JSON list of C-alpha atoms in Angstrom, two decimals:
[
{"chain": "A", "resi": 226, "resn": "ILE", "atom": "CA", "xyz": [-53.24, 138.01, -5.84]},
{"chain": "A", "resi": 227, "resn": "GLN", "atom": "CA", "xyz": [-52.19, 139.35, -2.71]},
{"chain": "A", "resi": 228, "resn": "ALA", "atom": "CA", "xyz": [-48.67, 138.65, -0.44]},
{"chain": "A", "resi": 229, "resn": "ASP", "atom": "CA", "xyz": [-47.03, 140.29, 1.53]},
{"chain": "A", "resi": 230, "resn": "SER", "atom": "CA", "xyz": [-42.97, 140.16, 1.61]},
{"chain": "A", "resi": 231, "resn": "ASN", "atom": "CA", "xyz": [-43.18, 137.50, 3.78]},
{"chain": "A", "resi": 232, "resn": "THR", "atom": "CA", "xyz": [-45.29, 135.37, 1.92]},
{"chain": "A", "resi": 233, "resn": "MET", "atom": "CA", "xyz": [-44.22, 132.92, -0.42]},
{"chain": "A", "resi": 234, "resn": "LEU", "atom": "CA", "xyz": [-46.41, 132.37, -3.35]},
{"chain": "A", "resi": 235, "resn": "SER", "atom": "CA", "xyz": [-46.83, 128.79, -5.03]},
{"chain": "A", "resi": 236, "resn": "ILE", "atom": "CA", "xyz": [-46.68, 128.26, -9.14]},
{"chain": "A", "resi": 237, "resn": "LYS", "atom": "CA", "xyz": [-50.55, 127.50, -8.43]},
{"chain": "A", "resi": 238, "resn": "ASP", "atom": "CA", "xyz": [-51.43, 130.86, -6.96]},
{"chain": "A", "resi": 239, "resn": "PHE", "atom": "CA", "xyz": [-50.99, 131.71, -10.63]},
{"chain": "A", "resi": 240, "resn": "ASP", "atom": "CA", "xyz": [-53.79, 130.01, -12.46]},
{"chain": "A", "resi": 241, "resn": "PHE", "atom": "CA", "xyz": [-56.08, 132.16, -14.40]},
{"chain": "A", "resi": 242, "resn": "ALA", "atom": "CA", "xyz": [-56.97, 129.48, -16.51]},
{"chain": "A", "resi": 243, "resn": "SER", "atom": "CA", "xyz": [-58.90, 127.27, -13.91]},
{"chain": "A", "resi": 244, "resn": "ALA", "atom": "CA", "xyz": [-60.58, 130.81, -12.33]},
{"chain": "A", "resi": 245, "resn": "SER", "atom": "CA", "xyz": [-61.33, 131.80, -16.08]},
{"chain": "A", "resi": 246, "resn": "GLU", "atom": "CA", "xyz": [-63.84, 128.89, -16.15]},
{"chain": "A", "resi": 247, "resn": "THR", "atom": "CA", "xyz": [-66.12, 130.52, -13.74]},
{"chain": "A", "resi": 248, "resn": "PRO", "atom": "CA", "xyz": [-68.69, 132.82, -16.01]},
{"chain": "A", "resi": 249, "resn": "TYR", "atom": "CA", "xyz": [-68.83, 136.30, -14.95]},
{"chain": "A", "resi": 250, "resn": "ARG", "atom": "CA", "xyz": [-72.11, 137.91, -14.88]},
{"chain": "A", "resi": 251, "resn": "LEU", "atom": "CA", "xyz": [-72.01, 140.92, -17.76]},
{"chain": "A", "resi": 252, "resn": "GLN", "atom": "CA", "xyz": [-74.80, 142.83, -17.79]},
{"chain": "A", "resi": 253, "resn": "LEU", "atom": "CA", "xyz": [-74.96, 144.44, -21.03]},
{"chain": "A", "resi": 254, "resn": "LYS", "atom": "CA", "xyz": [-75.41, 148.09, -22.61]},
{"chain": "A", "resi": 255, "resn": "ASP", "atom": "CA", "xyz": [-76.59, 149.52, -25.43]},
{"chain": "A", "resi": 256, "resn": "GLU", "atom": "CA", "xyz": [-74.67, 151.41, -28.31]},
{"chain": "A", "resi": 257, "resn": "VAL", "atom": "CA", "xyz": [-75.45, 154.39, -25.96]},
{"chain": "A", "resi": 258, "resn": "GLY", "atom": "CA", "xyz": [-74.27, 152.75, -23.05]},
{"chain": "A", "resi": 259, "resn": "LYS", "atom": "CA", "xyz": [-77.33, 152.47, -20.97]},
{"chain": "A", "resi": 260, "resn": "LYS", "atom": "CA", "xyz": [-77.41, 149.50, -18.88]},
{"chain": "A", "resi": 261, "resn": "LEU", "atom": "CA", "xyz": [-79.90, 146.63, -20.47]},
{"chain": "A", "resi": 262, "resn": "PRO", "atom": "CA", "xyz": [-82.02, 143.49, -18.42]},
{"chain": "A", "resi": 263, "resn": "VAL", "atom": "CA", "xyz": [-79.52, 140.80, -20.01]},
{"chain": "A", "resi": 264, "resn": "PHE", "atom": "CA", "xyz": [-76.65, 139.48, -18.35]},
{"chain": "A", "resi": 265, "resn": "PHE", "atom": "CA", "xyz": [-74.65, 137.28, -19.98]},
{"chain": "A", "resi": 266, "resn": "HIS", "atom": "CA", "xyz": [-72.47, 134.44, -18.25]},
{"chain": "A", "resi": 267, "resn": "VAL", "atom": "CA", "xyz": [-68.56, 135.16, -19.67]},
{"chain": "A", "resi": 268, "resn": "ILE", "atom": "CA", "xyz": [-65.37, 132.94, -19.41]},
{"chain": "A", "resi": 269, "resn": "GLY", "atom": "CA", "xyz": [-62.53, 134.47, -19.23]},
{"chain": "A", "resi": 270, "resn": "SER", "atom": "CA", "xyz": [-60.13, 134.02, -22.45]},
{"chain": "A", "resi": 271, "resn": "GLU", "atom": "CA", "xyz": [-57.48, 132.50, -20.57]},
{"chain": "A", "resi": 272, "resn": "SER", "atom": "CA", "xyz": [-59.98, 129.26, -20.10]},
{"chain": "A", "resi": 273, "resn": "GLU", "atom": "CA", "xyz": [-59.42, 126.35, -21.43]},
{"chain": "A", "resi": 274, "resn": "ALA", "atom": "CA", "xyz": [-63.08, 125.77, -22.91]},
{"chain": "A", "resi": 275, "resn": "PHE", "atom": "CA", "xyz": [-62.28, 129.11, -24.80]},
{"chain": "A", "resi": 276, "resn": "LYS", "atom": "CA", "xyz": [-58.58, 127.91, -26.16]},
{"chain": "A", "resi": 277, "resn": "LYS", "atom": "CA", "xyz": [-59.95, 124.45, -26.99]},
{"chain": "A", "resi": 278, "resn": "ALA", "atom": "CA", "xyz": [-63.04, 126.36, -28.97]},
{"chain": "A", "resi": 279, "resn": "VAL", "atom": "CA", "xyz": [-60.43, 128.52, -30.56]},
{"chain": "A", "resi": 280, "resn": "TYR", "atom": "CA", "xyz": [-58.01, 125.49, -31.82]},
{"chain": "A", "resi": 281, "resn": "ARG", "atom": "CA", "xyz": [-61.20, 123.61, -32.94]},
{"chain": "A", "resi": 282, "resn": "ILE", "atom": "CA", "xyz": [-62.73, 126.65, -35.16]},
{"chain": "A", "resi": 283, "resn": "GLU", "atom": "CA", "xyz": [-58.89, 127.85, -36.04]},
{"chain": "A", "resi": 284, "resn": "ASN", "atom": "CA", "xyz": [-57.60, 124.45, -37.11]},
{"chain": "A", "resi": 285, "resn": "ALA", "atom": "CA", "xyz": [-60.94, 123.82, -38.47]},
{"chain": "A", "resi": 286, "resn": "ALA", "atom": "CA", "xyz": [-60.00, 126.94, -40.88]},
{"chain": "A", "resi": 287, "resn": "ARG", "atom": "CA", "xyz": [-56.51, 125.97, -41.46]},
{"chain": "A", "resi": 288, "resn": "LYS", "atom": "CA", "xyz": [-57.79, 122.55, -42.92]},
{"chain": "A", "resi": 289, "resn": "GLU", "atom": "CA", "xyz": [-60.21, 124.65, -45.34]},
{"chain": "A", "resi": 290, "resn": "ARG", "atom": "CA", "xyz": [-57.77, 126.81, -46.58]},
{"chain": "A", "resi": 291, "resn": "ALA", "atom": "CA", "xyz": [-54.68, 123.84, -47.10]},
{"chain": "A", "resi": 292, "resn": "GLU", "atom": "CA", "xyz": [-57.62, 121.68, -48.92]},
{"chain": "A", "resi": 293, "resn": "ALA", "atom": "CA", "xyz": [-58.38, 125.00, -51.43]},
{"chain": "A", "resi": 294, "resn": "ALA", "atom": "CA", "xyz": [-54.99, 125.46, -51.92]},
{"chain": "A", "resi": 295, "resn": "LYS", "atom": "CA", "xyz": [-54.17, 121.84, -53.32]},
{"chain": "A", "resi": 296, "resn": "GLN", "atom": "CA", "xyz": [-56.72, 122.45, -55.94]},
{"chain": "A", "resi": 297, "resn": "SER", "atom": "CA", "xyz": [-56.27, 125.67, -57.48]},
{"chain": "A", "resi": 298, "resn": "TRP", "atom": "CA", "xyz": [-55.09, 129.33, -56.42]},
{"chain": "A", "resi": 299, "resn": "ARG", "atom": "CA", "xyz": [-58.44, 130.08, -57.34]},
{"chain": "A", "resi": 300, "resn": "ASN", "atom": "CA", "xyz": [-60.15, 128.41, -55.02]},
{"chain": "A", "resi": 301, "resn": "ASN", "atom": "CA", "xyz": [-58.29, 129.38, -52.17]},
{"chain": "A", "resi": 302, "resn": "PHE", "atom": "CA", "xyz": [-59.80, 132.89, -51.59]},
{"chain": "A", "resi": 303, "resn": "LYS", "atom": "CA", "xyz": [-61.32, 133.36, -48.10]},
{"chain": "A", "resi": 304, "resn": "PRO", "atom": "CA", "xyz": [-63.88, 136.33, -48.65]},
{"chain": "A", "resi": 305, "resn": "ILE", "atom": "CA", "xyz": [-64.03, 138.82, -45.77]},
{"chain": "A", "resi": 306, "resn": "GLU", "atom": "CA", "xyz": [-67.16, 137.60, -44.49]},
{"chain": "A", "resi": 307, "resn": "ALA", "atom": "CA", "xyz": [-65.68, 134.89, -43.28]},
{"chain": "A", "resi": 308, "resn": "ASP", "atom": "CA", "xyz": [-62.98, 135.83, -41.22]},
{"chain": "A", "resi": 309, "resn": "ILE", "atom": "CA", "xyz": [-65.81, 138.69, -39.51]},
{"chain": "A", "resi": 310, "resn": "GLU", "atom": "CA", "xyz": [-68.28, 134.98, -39.28]},
{"chain": "A", "resi": 311, "resn": "GLU", "atom": "CA", "xyz": [-65.38, 132.96, -37.98]},
{"chain": "A", "resi": 312, "resn": "GLY", "atom": "CA", "xyz": [-64.94, 136.39, -34.97]},
{"chain": "A", "resi": 313, "resn": "ASN", "atom": "CA", "xyz": [-68.30, 136.35, -34.41]},
{"chain": "A", "resi": 314, "resn": "GLU", "atom": "CA", "xyz": [-68.23, 132.32, -33.81]},
{"chain": "A", "resi": 315, "resn": "LEU", "atom": "CA", "xyz": [-64.94, 132.83, -31.50]},
{"chain": "A", "resi": 316, "resn": "THR", "atom": "CA", "xyz": [-66.85, 135.81, -29.61]},
{"chain": "A", "resi": 317, "resn": "ALA", "atom": "CA", "xyz": [-70.00, 133.66, -29.31]},
{"chain": "A", "resi": 318, "resn": "GLU", "atom": "CA", "xyz": [-67.65, 130.68, -27.50]},
{"chain": "A", "resi": 319, "resn": "ARG", "atom": "CA", "xyz": [-66.95, 133.30, -24.30]},
{"chain": "A", "resi": 320, "resn": "VAL", "atom": "CA", "xyz": [-70.51, 132.94, -23.18]},
{"chain": "A", "resi": 321, "resn": "VAL", "atom": "CA", "xyz": [-72.08, 130.08, -21.40]},
{"chain": "A", "resi": 322, "resn": "GLY", "atom": "CA", "xyz": [-75.28, 131.49, -21.26]},
{"chain": "A", "resi": 323, "resn": "TRP", "atom": "CA", "xyz": [-77.87, 134.34, -20.59]},
{"chain": "A", "resi": 324, "resn": "GLU", "atom": "CA", "xyz": [-80.34, 135.67, -18.54]},
{"chain": "A", "resi": 325, "resn": "GLY", "atom": "CA", "xyz": [-82.83, 138.49, -19.68]},
{"chain": "A", "resi": 326, "resn": "ILE", "atom": "CA", "xyz": [-83.41, 136.29, -23.03]},
{"chain": "A", "resi": 327, "resn": "GLN", "atom": "CA", "xyz": [-86.64, 134.93, -24.17]},
{"chain": "A", "resi": 328, "resn": "GLU", "atom": "CA", "xyz": [-85.25, 132.12, -26.47]},
{"chain": "A", "resi": 329, "resn": "LYS", "atom": "CA", "xyz": [-82.99, 128.98, -24.97]},
{"chain": "A", "resi": 330, "resn": "PHE", "atom": "CA", "xyz": [-79.56, 129.91, -24.84]},
{"chain": "A", "resi": 331, "resn": "ASP", "atom": "CA", "xyz": [-78.08, 128.69, -28.32]},
{"chain": "A", "resi": 332, "resn": "ARG", "atom": "CA", "xyz": [-74.21, 130.21, -29.79]},
{"chain": "A", "resi": 333, "resn": "ALA", "atom": "CA", "xyz": [-75.40, 130.11, -33.48]},
{"chain": "A", "resi": 334, "resn": "LEU", "atom": "CA", "xyz": [-78.15, 132.85, -32.08]},
{"chain": "A", "resi": 335, "resn": "LEU", "atom": "CA", "xyz": [-75.59, 134.89, -30.02]},
{"chain": "A", "resi": 336, "resn": "ALA", "atom": "CA", "xyz": [-73.24, 134.38, -33.27]},
{"chain": "A", "resi": 337, "resn": "ARG", "atom": "CA", "xyz": [-75.53, 136.06, -35.54]},
{"chain": "A", "resi": 338, "resn": "LEU", "atom": "CA", "xyz": [-76.64, 138.79, -32.64]},
{"chain": "A", "resi": 339, "resn": "PHE", "atom": "CA", "xyz": [-73.27, 139.71, -32.91]},
{"chain": "A", "resi": 340, "resn": "GLU", "atom": "CA", "xyz": [-72.87, 140.33, -36.21]},
{"chain": "A", "resi": 341, "resn": "ARG", "atom": "CA", "xyz": [-75.42, 142.53, -36.25]},
{"chain": "A", "resi": 342, "resn": "ASN", "atom": "CA", "xyz": [-74.49, 144.23, -32.73]},
{"chain": "A", "resi": 343, "resn": "ALA", "atom": "CA", "xyz": [-70.85, 144.88, -32.92]},
{"chain": "A", "resi": 344, "resn": "HIS", "atom": "CA", "xyz": [-71.11, 146.83, -30.02]},
{"chain": "A", "resi": 345, "resn": "PHE", "atom": "CA", "xyz": [-71.81, 143.58, -28.35]},
{"chain": "A", "resi": 346, "resn": "ALA", "atom": "CA", "xyz": [-69.13, 141.56, -29.54]},
{"chain": "A", "resi": 347, "resn": "LYS", "atom": "CA", "xyz": [-66.62, 144.51, -28.15]},
{"chain": "A", "resi": 348, "resn": "GLN", "atom": "CA", "xyz": [-68.55, 144.21, -24.70]},
{"chain": "A", "resi": 349, "resn": "VAL", "atom": "CA", "xyz": [-68.06, 140.12, -24.45]},
{"chain": "A", "resi": 350, "resn": "THR", "atom": "CA", "xyz": [-64.34, 140.39, -25.40]},
{"chain": "A", "resi": 351, "resn": "ASP", "atom": "CA", "xyz": [-63.70, 143.44, -23.75]},
{"chain": "A", "resi": 352, "resn": "CYS", "atom": "CA", "xyz": [-65.03, 141.63, -20.58]},
{"chain": "A", "resi": 353, "resn": "SER", "atom": "CA", "xyz": [-63.55, 137.97, -21.64]},
{"chain": "A", "resi": 354, "resn": "ASN", "atom": "CA", "xyz": [-60.04, 139.65, -21.71]},
{"chain": "A", "resi": 355, "resn": "ASN", "atom": "CA", "xyz": [-59.98, 141.41, -18.16]},
{"chain": "A", "resi": 356, "resn": "SER", "atom": "CA", "xyz": [-58.17, 138.91, -16.03]},
{"chain": "A", "resi": 357, "resn": "GLY", "atom": "CA", "xyz": [-59.47, 140.71, -13.24]},
{"chain": "A", "resi": 358, "resn": "ASN", "atom": "CA", "xyz": [-62.52, 139.68, -13.46]},
{"chain": "A", "resi": 359, "resn": "TYR", "atom": "CA", "xyz": [-62.52, 136.18, -12.67]},
{"chain": "A", "resi": 360, "resn": "SER", "atom": "CA", "xyz": [-60.26, 136.69, -9.71]},
{"chain": "A", "resi": 361, "resn": "GLY", "atom": "CA", "xyz": [-61.09, 138.09, -5.93]},
{"chain": "A", "resi": 362, "resn": "GLN", "atom": "CA", "xyz": [-64.01, 140.68, -5.34]},
{"chain": "A", "resi": 363, "resn": "GLN", "atom": "CA", "xyz": [-64.71, 140.84, -8.17]},
{"chain": "A", "resi": 364, "resn": "ALA", "atom": "CA", "xyz": [-65.66, 137.17, -9.50]},
{"chain": "A", "resi": 365, "resn": "LYS", "atom": "CA", "xyz": [-67.57, 136.60, -5.94]},
{"chain": "A", "resi": 366, "resn": "ASN", "atom": "CA", "xyz": [-69.49, 139.82, -7.17]},
{"chain": "A", "resi": 367, "resn": "SER", "atom": "CA", "xyz": [-70.43, 138.11, -10.59]},
{"chain": "A", "resi": 368, "resn": "LYS", "atom": "CA", "xyz": [-71.10, 134.92, -10.06]},
{"chain": "A", "resi": 369, "resn": "PRO", "atom": "CA", "xyz": [-74.58, 133.47, -11.91]},
{"chain": "A", "resi": 370, "resn": "SER", "atom": "CA", "xyz": [-77.09, 132.11, -10.22]},
{"chain": "A", "resi": 371, "resn": "PRO", "atom": "CA", "xyz": [-77.22, 128.54, -10.69]},
{"chain": "A", "resi": 372, "resn": "ASP", "atom": "CA", "xyz": [-81.20, 128.35, -12.37]},
{"chain": "A", "resi": 373, "resn": "THR", "atom": "CA", "xyz": [-79.81, 130.84, -14.99]},
{"chain": "A", "resi": 374, "resn": "ALA", "atom": "CA", "xyz": [-76.11, 129.74, -15.56]},
{"chain": "A", "resi": 375, "resn": "SER", "atom": "CA", "xyz": [-77.25, 128.73, -18.73]},
{"chain": "A", "resi": 376, "resn": "SER", "atom": "CA", "xyz": [-81.18, 129.78, -19.74]}
]
């Protein structure tokens, strides 16, 4: 948002949720920081699409815990692996397409990739949480080409 002291801003000027819907083209780096010929199309964490995915996944987990609590204390145990799986699933929801990967885009494959490569998950999360990636010149330079947006 750019304005001088004589300019009035509108509430609409602060709509980062809409801007976050346009994917950022993130070039992945390996574990030592070398750029890979792979790009993920990442939506912002303020986007409605991501928020809806968070609500869906978290509400399902809460429902499961509530049902388990009705049974007995023994059934109310959630292993750490379930938390990690949920986190990887949420990270995968931030990605809406890819380039440079042979397989057709699939969030289940993506979650598995994040399970085995935490440095990729961190790159996606950091990118998605950086609202600067979804506004101004930075966003204009990162838009995926239409023919690869979900390949």
